[in-house]
mmCIF file of C-alpha atoms in Angstrom:
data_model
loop_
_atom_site.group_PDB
_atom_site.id
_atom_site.type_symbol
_atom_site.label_atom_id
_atom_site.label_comp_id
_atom_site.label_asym_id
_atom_site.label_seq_id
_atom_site.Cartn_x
_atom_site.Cartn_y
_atom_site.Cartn_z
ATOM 1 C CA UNK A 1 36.485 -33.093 -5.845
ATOM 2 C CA UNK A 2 37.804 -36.357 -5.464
ATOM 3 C CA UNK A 3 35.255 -38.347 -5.598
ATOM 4 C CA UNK A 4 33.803 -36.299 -8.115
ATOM 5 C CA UNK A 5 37.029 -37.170 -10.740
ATOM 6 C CA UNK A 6 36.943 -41.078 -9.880
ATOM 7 C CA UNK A 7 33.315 -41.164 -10.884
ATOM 8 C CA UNK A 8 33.508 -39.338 -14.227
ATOM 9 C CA UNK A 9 37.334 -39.698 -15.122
ATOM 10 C CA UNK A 10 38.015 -43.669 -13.599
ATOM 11 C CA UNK A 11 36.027 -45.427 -11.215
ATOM 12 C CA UNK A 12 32.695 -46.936 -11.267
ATOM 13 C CA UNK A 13 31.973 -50.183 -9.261
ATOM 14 C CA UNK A 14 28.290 -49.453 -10.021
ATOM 15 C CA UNK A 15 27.609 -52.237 -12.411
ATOM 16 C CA UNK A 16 23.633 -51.023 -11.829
ATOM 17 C CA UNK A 17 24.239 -48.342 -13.757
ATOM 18 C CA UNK A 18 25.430 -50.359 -16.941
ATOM 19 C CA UNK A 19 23.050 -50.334 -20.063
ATOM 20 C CA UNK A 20 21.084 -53.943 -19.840
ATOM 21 C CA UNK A 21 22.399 -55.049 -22.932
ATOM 22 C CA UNK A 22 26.236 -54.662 -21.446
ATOM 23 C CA UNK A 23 25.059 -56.605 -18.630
ATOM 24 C CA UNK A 24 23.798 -59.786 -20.554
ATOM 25 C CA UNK A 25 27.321 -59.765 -22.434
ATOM 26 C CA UNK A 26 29.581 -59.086 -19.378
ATOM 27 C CA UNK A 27 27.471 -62.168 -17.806
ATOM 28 C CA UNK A 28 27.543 -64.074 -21.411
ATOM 29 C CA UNK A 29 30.987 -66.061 -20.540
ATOM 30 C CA UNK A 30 29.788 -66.862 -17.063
ATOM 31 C CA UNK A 31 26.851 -68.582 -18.029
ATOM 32 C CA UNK A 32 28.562 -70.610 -20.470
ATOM 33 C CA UNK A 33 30.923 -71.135 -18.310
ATOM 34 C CA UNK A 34 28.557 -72.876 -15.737
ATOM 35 C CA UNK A 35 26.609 -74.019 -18.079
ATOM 36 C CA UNK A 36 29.950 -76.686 -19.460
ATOM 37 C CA UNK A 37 30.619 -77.210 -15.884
ATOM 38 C CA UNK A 38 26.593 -79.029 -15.414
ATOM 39 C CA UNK A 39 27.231 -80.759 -18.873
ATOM 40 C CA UNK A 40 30.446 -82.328 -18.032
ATOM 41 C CA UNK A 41 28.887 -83.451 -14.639
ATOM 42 C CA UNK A 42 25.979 -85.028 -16.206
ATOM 43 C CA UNK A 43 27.823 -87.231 -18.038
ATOM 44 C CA UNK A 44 28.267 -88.760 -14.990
ATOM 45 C CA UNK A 45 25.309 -91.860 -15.589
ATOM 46 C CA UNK A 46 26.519 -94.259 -12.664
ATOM 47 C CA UNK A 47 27.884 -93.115 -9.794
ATOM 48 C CA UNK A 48 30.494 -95.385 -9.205
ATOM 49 C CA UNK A 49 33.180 -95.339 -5.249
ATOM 50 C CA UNK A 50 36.344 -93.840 -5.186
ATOM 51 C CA UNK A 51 38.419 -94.891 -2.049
ATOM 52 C CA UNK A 52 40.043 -91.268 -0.949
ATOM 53 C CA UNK A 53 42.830 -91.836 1.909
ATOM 54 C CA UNK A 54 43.008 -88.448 3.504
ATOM 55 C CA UNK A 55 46.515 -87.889 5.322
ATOM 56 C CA UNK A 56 47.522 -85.497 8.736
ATOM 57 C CA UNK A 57 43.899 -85.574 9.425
ATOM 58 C CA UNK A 58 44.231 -85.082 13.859
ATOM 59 C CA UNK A 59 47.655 -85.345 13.979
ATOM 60 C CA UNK A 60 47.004 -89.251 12.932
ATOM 61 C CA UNK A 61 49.726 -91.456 12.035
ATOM 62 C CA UNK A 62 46.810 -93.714 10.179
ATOM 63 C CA UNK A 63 45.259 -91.832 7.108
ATOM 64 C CA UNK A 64 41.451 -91.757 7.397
ATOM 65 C CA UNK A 65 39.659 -93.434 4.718
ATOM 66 C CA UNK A 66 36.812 -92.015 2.998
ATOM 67 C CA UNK A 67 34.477 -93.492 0.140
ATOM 68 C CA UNK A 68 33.509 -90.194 -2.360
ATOM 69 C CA UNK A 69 31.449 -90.437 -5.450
ATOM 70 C CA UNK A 70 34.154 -91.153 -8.976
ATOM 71 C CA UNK A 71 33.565 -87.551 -10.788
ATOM 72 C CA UNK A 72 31.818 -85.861 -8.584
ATOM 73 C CA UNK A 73 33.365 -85.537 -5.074
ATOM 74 C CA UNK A 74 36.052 -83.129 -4.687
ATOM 75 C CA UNK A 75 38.380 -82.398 -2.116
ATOM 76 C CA UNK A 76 36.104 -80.281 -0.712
ATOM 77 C CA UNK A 77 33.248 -82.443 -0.388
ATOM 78 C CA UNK A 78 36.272 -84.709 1.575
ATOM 79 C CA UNK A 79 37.411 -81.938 3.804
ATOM 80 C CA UNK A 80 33.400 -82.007 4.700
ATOM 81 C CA UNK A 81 33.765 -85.148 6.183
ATOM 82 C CA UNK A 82 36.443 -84.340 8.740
ATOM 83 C CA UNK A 83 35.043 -81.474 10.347
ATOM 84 C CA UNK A 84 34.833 -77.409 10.107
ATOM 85 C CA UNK A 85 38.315 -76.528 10.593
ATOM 86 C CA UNK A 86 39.625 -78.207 7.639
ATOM 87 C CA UNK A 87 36.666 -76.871 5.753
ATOM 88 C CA UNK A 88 38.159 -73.315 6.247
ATOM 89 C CA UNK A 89 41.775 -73.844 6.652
ATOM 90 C CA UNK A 90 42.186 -75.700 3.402
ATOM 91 C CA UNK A 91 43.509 -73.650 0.850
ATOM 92 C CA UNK A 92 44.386 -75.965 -2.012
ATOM 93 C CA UNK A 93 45.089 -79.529 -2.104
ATOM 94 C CA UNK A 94 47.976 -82.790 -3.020
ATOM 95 C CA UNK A 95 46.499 -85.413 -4.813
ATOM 96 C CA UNK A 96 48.387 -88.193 -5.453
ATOM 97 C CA UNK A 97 51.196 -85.767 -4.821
ATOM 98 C CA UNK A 98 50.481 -83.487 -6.671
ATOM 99 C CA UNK A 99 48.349 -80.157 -6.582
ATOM 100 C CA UNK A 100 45.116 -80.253 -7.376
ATOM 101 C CA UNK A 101 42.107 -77.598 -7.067
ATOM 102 C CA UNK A 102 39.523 -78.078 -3.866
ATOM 103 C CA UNK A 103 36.761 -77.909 -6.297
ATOM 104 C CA UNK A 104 37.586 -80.165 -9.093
ATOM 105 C CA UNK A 105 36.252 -83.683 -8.920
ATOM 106 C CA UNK A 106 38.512 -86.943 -8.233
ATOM 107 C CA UNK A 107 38.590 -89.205 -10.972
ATOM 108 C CA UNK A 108 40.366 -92.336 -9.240
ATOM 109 C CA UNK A 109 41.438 -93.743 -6.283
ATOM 110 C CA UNK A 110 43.866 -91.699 -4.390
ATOM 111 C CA UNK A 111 45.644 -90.239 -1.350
ATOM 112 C CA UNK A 112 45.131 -86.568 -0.503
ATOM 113 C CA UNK A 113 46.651 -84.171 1.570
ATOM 114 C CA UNK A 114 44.911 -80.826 2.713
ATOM 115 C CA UNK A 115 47.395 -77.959 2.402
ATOM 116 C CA UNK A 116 47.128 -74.340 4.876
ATOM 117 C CA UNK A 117 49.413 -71.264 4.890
ATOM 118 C CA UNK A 118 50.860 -72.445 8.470
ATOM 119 C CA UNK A 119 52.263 -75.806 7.945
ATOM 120 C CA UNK A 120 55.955 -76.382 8.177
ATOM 121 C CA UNK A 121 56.359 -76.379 4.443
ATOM 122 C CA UNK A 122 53.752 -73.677 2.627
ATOM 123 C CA UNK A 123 55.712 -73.169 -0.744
ATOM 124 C CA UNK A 124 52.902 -75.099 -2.508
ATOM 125 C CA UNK A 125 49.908 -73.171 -1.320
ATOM 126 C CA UNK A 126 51.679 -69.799 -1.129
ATOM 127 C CA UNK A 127 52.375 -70.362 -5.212
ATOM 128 C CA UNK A 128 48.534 -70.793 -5.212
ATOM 129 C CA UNK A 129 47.610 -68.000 -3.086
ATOM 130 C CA UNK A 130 50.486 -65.299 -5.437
ATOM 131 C CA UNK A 131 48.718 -66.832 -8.592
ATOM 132 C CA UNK A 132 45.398 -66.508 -7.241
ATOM 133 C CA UNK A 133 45.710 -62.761 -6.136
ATOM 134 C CA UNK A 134 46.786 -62.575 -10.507
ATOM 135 C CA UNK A 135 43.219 -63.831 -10.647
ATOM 136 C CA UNK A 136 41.303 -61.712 -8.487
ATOM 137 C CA UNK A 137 43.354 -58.703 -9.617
ATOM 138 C CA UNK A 138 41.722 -59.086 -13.072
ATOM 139 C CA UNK A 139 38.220 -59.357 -12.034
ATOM 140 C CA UNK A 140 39.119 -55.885 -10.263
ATOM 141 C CA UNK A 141 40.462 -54.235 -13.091
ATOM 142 C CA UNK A 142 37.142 -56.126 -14.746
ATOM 143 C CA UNK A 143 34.491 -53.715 -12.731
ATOM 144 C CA UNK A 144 36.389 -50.738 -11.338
ATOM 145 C CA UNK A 145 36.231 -48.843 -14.937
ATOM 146 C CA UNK A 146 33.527 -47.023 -16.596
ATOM 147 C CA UNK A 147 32.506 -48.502 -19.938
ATOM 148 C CA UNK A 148 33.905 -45.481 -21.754
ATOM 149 C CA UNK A 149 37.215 -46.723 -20.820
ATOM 150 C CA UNK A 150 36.972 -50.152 -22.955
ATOM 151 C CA UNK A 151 38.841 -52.012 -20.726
ATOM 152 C CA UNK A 152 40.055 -55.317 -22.019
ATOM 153 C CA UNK A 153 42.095 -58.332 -19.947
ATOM 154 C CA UNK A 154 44.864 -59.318 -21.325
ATOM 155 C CA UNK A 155 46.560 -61.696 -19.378
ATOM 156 C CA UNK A 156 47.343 -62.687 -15.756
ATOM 157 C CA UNK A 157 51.722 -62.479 -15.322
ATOM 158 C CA UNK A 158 52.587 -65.903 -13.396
ATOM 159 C CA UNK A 159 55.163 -63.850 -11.555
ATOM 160 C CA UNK A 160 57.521 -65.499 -8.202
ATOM 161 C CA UNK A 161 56.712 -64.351 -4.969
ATOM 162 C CA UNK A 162 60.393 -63.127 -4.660
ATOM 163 C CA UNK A 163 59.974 -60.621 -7.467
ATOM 164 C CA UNK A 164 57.923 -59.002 -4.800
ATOM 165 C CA UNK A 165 54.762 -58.178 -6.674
ATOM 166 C CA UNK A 166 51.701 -60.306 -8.717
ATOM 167 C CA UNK A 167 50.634 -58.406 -11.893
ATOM 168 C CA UNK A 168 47.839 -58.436 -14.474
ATOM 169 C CA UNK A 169 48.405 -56.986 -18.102
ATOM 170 C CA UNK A 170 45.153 -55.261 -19.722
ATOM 171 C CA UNK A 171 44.375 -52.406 -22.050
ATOM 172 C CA UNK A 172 42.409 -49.198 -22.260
ATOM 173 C CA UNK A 173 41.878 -46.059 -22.750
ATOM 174 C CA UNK A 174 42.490 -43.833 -20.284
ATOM 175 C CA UNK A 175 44.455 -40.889 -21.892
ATOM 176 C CA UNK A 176 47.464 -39.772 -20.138
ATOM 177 C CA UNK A 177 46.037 -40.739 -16.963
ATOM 178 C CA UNK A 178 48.129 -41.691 -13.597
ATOM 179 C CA UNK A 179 46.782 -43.295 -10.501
ATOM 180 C CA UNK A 180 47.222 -41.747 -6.998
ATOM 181 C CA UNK A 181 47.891 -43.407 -4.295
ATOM 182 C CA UNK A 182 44.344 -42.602 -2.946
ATOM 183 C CA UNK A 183 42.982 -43.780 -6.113
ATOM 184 C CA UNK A 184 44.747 -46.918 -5.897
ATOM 185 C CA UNK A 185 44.127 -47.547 -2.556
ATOM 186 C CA UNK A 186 39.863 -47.039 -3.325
ATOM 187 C CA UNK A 187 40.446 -49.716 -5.844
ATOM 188 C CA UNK A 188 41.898 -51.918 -3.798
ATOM 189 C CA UNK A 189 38.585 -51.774 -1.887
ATOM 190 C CA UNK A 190 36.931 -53.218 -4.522
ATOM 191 C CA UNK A 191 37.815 -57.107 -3.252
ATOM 192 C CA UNK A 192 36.384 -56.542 -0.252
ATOM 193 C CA UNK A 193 33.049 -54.795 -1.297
ATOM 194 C CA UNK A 194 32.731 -57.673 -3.819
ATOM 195 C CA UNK A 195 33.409 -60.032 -0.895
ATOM 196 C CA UNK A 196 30.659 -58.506 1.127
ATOM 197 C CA UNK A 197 28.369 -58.920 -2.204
ATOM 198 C CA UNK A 198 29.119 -62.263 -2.849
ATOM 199 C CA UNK A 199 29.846 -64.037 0.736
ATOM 200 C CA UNK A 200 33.367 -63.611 2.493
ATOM 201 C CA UNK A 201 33.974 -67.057 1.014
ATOM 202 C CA UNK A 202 32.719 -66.896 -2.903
ATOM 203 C CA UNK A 203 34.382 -70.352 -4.351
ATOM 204 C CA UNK A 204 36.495 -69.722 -7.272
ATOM 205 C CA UNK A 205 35.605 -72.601 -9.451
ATOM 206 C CA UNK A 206 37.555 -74.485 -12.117
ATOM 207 C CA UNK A 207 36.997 -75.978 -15.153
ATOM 208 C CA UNK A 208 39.412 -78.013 -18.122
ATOM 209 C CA UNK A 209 37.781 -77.862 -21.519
ATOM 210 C CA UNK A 210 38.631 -77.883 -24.834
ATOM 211 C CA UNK A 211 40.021 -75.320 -26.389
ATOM 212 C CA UNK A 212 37.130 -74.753 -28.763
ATOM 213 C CA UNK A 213 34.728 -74.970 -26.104
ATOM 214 C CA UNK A 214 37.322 -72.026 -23.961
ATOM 215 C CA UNK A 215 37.063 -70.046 -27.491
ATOM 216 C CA UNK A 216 33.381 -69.589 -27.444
ATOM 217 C CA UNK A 217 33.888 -68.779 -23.645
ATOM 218 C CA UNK A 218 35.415 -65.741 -24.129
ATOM 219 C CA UNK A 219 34.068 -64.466 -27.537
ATOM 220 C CA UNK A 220 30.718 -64.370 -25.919
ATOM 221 C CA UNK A 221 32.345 -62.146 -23.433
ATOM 222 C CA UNK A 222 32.716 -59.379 -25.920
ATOM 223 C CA UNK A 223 31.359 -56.303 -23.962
ATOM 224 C CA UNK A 224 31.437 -52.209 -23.029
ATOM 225 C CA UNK A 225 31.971 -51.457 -26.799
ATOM 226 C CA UNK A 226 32.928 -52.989 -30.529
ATOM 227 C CA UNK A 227 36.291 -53.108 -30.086
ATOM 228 C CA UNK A 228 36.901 -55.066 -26.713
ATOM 229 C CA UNK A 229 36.326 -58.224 -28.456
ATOM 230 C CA UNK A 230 38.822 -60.108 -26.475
ATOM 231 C CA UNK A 231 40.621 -60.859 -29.095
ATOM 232 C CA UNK A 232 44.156 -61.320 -26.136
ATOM 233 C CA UNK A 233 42.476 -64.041 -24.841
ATOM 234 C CA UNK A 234 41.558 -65.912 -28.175
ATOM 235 C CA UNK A 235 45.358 -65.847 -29.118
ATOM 236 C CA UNK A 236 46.204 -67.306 -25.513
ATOM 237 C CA UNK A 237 44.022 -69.905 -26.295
ATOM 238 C CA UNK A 238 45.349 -70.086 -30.062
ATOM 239 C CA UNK A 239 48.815 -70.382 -28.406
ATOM 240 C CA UNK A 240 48.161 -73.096 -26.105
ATOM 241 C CA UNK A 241 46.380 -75.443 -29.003
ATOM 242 C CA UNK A 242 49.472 -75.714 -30.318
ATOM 243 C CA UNK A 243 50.818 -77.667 -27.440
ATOM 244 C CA UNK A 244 47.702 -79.251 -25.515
ATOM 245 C CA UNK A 245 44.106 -80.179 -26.537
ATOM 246 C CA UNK A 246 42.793 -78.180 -23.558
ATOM 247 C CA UNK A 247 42.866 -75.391 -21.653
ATOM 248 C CA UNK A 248 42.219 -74.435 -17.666
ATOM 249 C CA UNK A 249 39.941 -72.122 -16.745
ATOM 250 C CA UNK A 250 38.279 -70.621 -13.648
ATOM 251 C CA UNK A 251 35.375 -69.066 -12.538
ATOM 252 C CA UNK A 252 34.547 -66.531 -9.684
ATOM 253 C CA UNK A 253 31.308 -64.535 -9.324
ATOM 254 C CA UNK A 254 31.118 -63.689 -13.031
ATOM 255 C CA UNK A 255 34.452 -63.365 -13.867
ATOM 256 C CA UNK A 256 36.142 -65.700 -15.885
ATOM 257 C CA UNK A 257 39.750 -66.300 -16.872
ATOM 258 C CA UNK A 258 42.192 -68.552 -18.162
ATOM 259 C CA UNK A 259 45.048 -69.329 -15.573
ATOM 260 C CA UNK A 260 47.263 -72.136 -15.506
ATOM 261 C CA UNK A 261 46.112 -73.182 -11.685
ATOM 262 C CA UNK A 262 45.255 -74.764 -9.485
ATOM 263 C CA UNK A 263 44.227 -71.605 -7.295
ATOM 264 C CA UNK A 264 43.114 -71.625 -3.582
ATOM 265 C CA UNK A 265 39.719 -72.324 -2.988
ATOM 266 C CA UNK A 266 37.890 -69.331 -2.447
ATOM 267 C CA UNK A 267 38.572 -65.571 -1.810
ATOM 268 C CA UNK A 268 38.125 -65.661 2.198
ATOM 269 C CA UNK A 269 41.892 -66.833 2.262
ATOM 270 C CA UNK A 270 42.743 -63.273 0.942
ATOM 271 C CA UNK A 271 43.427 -61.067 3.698
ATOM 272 C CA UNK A 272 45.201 -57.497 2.763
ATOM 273 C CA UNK A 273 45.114 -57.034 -0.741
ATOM 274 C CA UNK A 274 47.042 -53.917 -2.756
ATOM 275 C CA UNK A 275 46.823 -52.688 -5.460
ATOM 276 C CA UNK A 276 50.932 -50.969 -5.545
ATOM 277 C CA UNK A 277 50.778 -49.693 -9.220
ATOM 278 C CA UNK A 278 49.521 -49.096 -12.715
ATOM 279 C CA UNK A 279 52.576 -49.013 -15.371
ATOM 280 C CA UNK A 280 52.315 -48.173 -18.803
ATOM 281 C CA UNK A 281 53.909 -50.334 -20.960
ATOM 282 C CA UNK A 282 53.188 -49.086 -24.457
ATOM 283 C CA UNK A 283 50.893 -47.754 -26.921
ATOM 284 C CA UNK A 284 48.651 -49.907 -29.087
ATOM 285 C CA UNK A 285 46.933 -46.933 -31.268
ATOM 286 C CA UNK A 286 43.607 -45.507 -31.363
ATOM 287 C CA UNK A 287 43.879 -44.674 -28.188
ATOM 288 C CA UNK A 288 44.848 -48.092 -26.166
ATOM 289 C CA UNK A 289 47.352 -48.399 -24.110
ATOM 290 C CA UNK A 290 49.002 -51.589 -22.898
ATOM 291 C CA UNK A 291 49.102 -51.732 -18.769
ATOM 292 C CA UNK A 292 50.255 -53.682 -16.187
ATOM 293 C CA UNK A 293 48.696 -53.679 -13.043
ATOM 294 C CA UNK A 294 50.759 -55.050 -10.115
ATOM 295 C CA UNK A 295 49.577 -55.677 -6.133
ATOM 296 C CA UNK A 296 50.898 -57.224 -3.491
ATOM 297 C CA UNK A 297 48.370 -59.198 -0.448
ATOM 298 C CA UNK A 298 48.644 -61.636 2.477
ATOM 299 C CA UNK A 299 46.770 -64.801 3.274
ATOM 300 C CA UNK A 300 43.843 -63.935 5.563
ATOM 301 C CA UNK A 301 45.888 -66.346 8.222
ATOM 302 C CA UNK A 302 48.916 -64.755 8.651
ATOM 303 C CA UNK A 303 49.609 -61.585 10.718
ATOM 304 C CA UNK A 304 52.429 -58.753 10.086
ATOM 305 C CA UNK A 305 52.747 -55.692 11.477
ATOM 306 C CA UNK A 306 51.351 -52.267 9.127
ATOM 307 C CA UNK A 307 54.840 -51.215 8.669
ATOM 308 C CA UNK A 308 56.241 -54.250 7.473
ATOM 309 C CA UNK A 309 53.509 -55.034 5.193
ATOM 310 C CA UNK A 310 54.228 -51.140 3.642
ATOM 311 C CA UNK A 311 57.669 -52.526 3.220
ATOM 312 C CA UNK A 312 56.212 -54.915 0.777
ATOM 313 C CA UNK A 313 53.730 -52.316 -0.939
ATOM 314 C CA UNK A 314 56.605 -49.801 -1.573
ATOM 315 C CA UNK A 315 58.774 -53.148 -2.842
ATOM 316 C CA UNK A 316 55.897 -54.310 -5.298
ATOM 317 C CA UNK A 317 55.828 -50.504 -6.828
ATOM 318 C CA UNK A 318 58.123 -50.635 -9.867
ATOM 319 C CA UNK A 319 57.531 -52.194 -12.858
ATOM 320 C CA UNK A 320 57.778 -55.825 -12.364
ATOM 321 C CA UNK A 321 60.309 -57.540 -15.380
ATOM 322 C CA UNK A 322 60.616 -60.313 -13.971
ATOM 323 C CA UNK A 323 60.742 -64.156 -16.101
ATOM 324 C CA UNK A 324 57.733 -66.472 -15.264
ATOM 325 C CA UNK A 325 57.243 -69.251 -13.572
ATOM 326 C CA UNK A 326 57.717 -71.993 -16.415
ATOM 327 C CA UNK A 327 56.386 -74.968 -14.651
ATOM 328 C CA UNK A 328 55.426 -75.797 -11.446
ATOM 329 C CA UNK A 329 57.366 -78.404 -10.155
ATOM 330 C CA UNK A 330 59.851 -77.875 -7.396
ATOM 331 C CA UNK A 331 62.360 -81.102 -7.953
ATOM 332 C CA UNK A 332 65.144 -79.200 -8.241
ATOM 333 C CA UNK A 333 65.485 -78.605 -4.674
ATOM 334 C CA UNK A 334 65.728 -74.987 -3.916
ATOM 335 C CA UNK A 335 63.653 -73.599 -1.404
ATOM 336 C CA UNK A 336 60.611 -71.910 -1.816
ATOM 337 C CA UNK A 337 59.686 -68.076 -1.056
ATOM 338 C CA UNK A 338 57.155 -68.610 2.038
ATOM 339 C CA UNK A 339 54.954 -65.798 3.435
ATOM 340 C CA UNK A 340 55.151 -66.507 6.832
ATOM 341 C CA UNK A 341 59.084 -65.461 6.430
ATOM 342 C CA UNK A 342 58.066 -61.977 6.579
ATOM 343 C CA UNK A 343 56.268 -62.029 9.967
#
């Protein structure tokens, strides 16, 4: 009976099933989104050396020096260089002191660090990881509904880790409908069976472009029926021309977002992921209701015992109110939430 009320009433993770036409607009945004990426590489005529000093490579006091390619190598392509384990321990990056995507090219010379969820100080990274679980949480909610239930993203909540859960605000219809926990907890299968799909370690993949260029993104992403048009993400972007020129962007599988990153390299540093909860927040008429979705997960590195980790499920269930993170600097000296506090 179960299953039988998630297929017709909710869940559906069998994108198969989805009327051609639905599937060339769901994939619409992706393929744009790639298809900038190639451009803005091929303007690349002359490959022109980048000196890249790479530091706390083998516990060596001397950084090692690399030459990479000027707009094309990332800090990936570096961590290639130095051997397997930094290719999977790497998470996210400093360059030049600052934090900077493993897949976006380096423009300059520079020094880099290679950041993991064990070193002494992981604030950095676990900001990534809490911002990147936003991410994936959206391309959940993305796939999990059936088209009758014209979900649309809204926008990923750039919540602390010490407000104890990451969130994702979307709408649809779903009537006066309340997730169990079972329900919940098949959802929150959904990462894994699209890591299995798509390789335990599918790159998320970024990309800074204009804002014009992020608009025509997302309104060829219009999909499932005439009224998910998208239209939360064209004001984000209308909102952020007012301040900057362009706008970040990232890419996994075929889900695309806007999310002020950087975000950890790929999905294999995900290791439990929850969804706690599904609040209603309000009505929007005809219908649509305004939702926030809210999860809780752990790096794929660090350990923790089932019940303390249902500690942190049952503290990421209420409706998370919390203020966002403003900006992402951490001069003023207070010390960062870190994951590997809760082991």
């Amino acid at each position: 009976m179960l299953a039988e009320y998630l297929t017709q009433k909710v869940w559906c993770h069998r994108l198969q099933s989805t009327p051609e036409i639905a599937r060339k607009l769901y994939h619409a945004a992706s393929d744009i989104f790639i298809a900038e990426r190639q451009r803005q590489l091929s303007l690349t005529k002359r490959v022109e050396k980048v000196t890249v000093l790479c530091h706390g490579v083998r516990d060596s006091a001397n950084p090692v020096k690399l030459f990479m390619n000027k707009n094309l190598s990332t800090p990936y392509s570096c961590t290639r260089h130095l051997g397997e384990p930094y290719i999977k321990q790497t998470a996210i990056s400093l360059v030049n002191g600052k934090p900077h995507h493993m897949h976006e090219p380096l423009t300059e010379d520079c020094e880099i660090e290679f950041l993991h969820f064990k070193q002494d100080d992981p604030s950095i990274v676990n900001k990534a990881f809490w911002r990147s679980c936003s991410f994936v949480l959206g391309s959940v909610l993305d796939i999990v509904f059936k088209q009758e239930h014209d979900v649309q993203l809204c926008e990923s909540r750039d919540f602390p880790i010490e407000s104890g859960s990451f969130a994702y605000d979307f709408k649809a219809k779903l009537g006066n409908w309340q997730p169990t926990q079972m329900e919940l907890q098949i959802m929150s299968q959904a990462i894994k069976k699209f890591s299995y799909r798509n390789g335990r370690h599918a790159f998320i993949q970024p990309l800074t472009t204009s804002i014009e260029k992020a608009k025509e993104i997302f309104h060829s992403s219009r999909m499932k029926t005439s009224w998910c048009t998208c239209r939360d993400k064209l004001a984000q972007l209308e909102r952020l021309s007012a301040t900057q020129d362009t706008a970040s962007l990232y890419q996994m599988a075929r889900h695309v977002d806007i999310i002020d990153g950087p975000l950890i390299s790929n999905i294999g540093h995900i290791g439990r992921f929850t969804i706690t909860a599904i609040h209603k927040l309000k009505e929007e008429g005809d219908g649509v209701c305004l939702y926030r979705a809210q999860g809780v997960a752990l790096p794929a590195s660090i350990t923790m015992h089932s019940w303390t980790y249902q500690s942190l499920v049952a503290n990421a269930m209420p409706l998370n109110e919390s203020e966002e993170i403003v900006e992402e600097s951490g001069e003023d000296g207070e010390e960062k939430p870190s994951l590997e506090s809760h082991q």
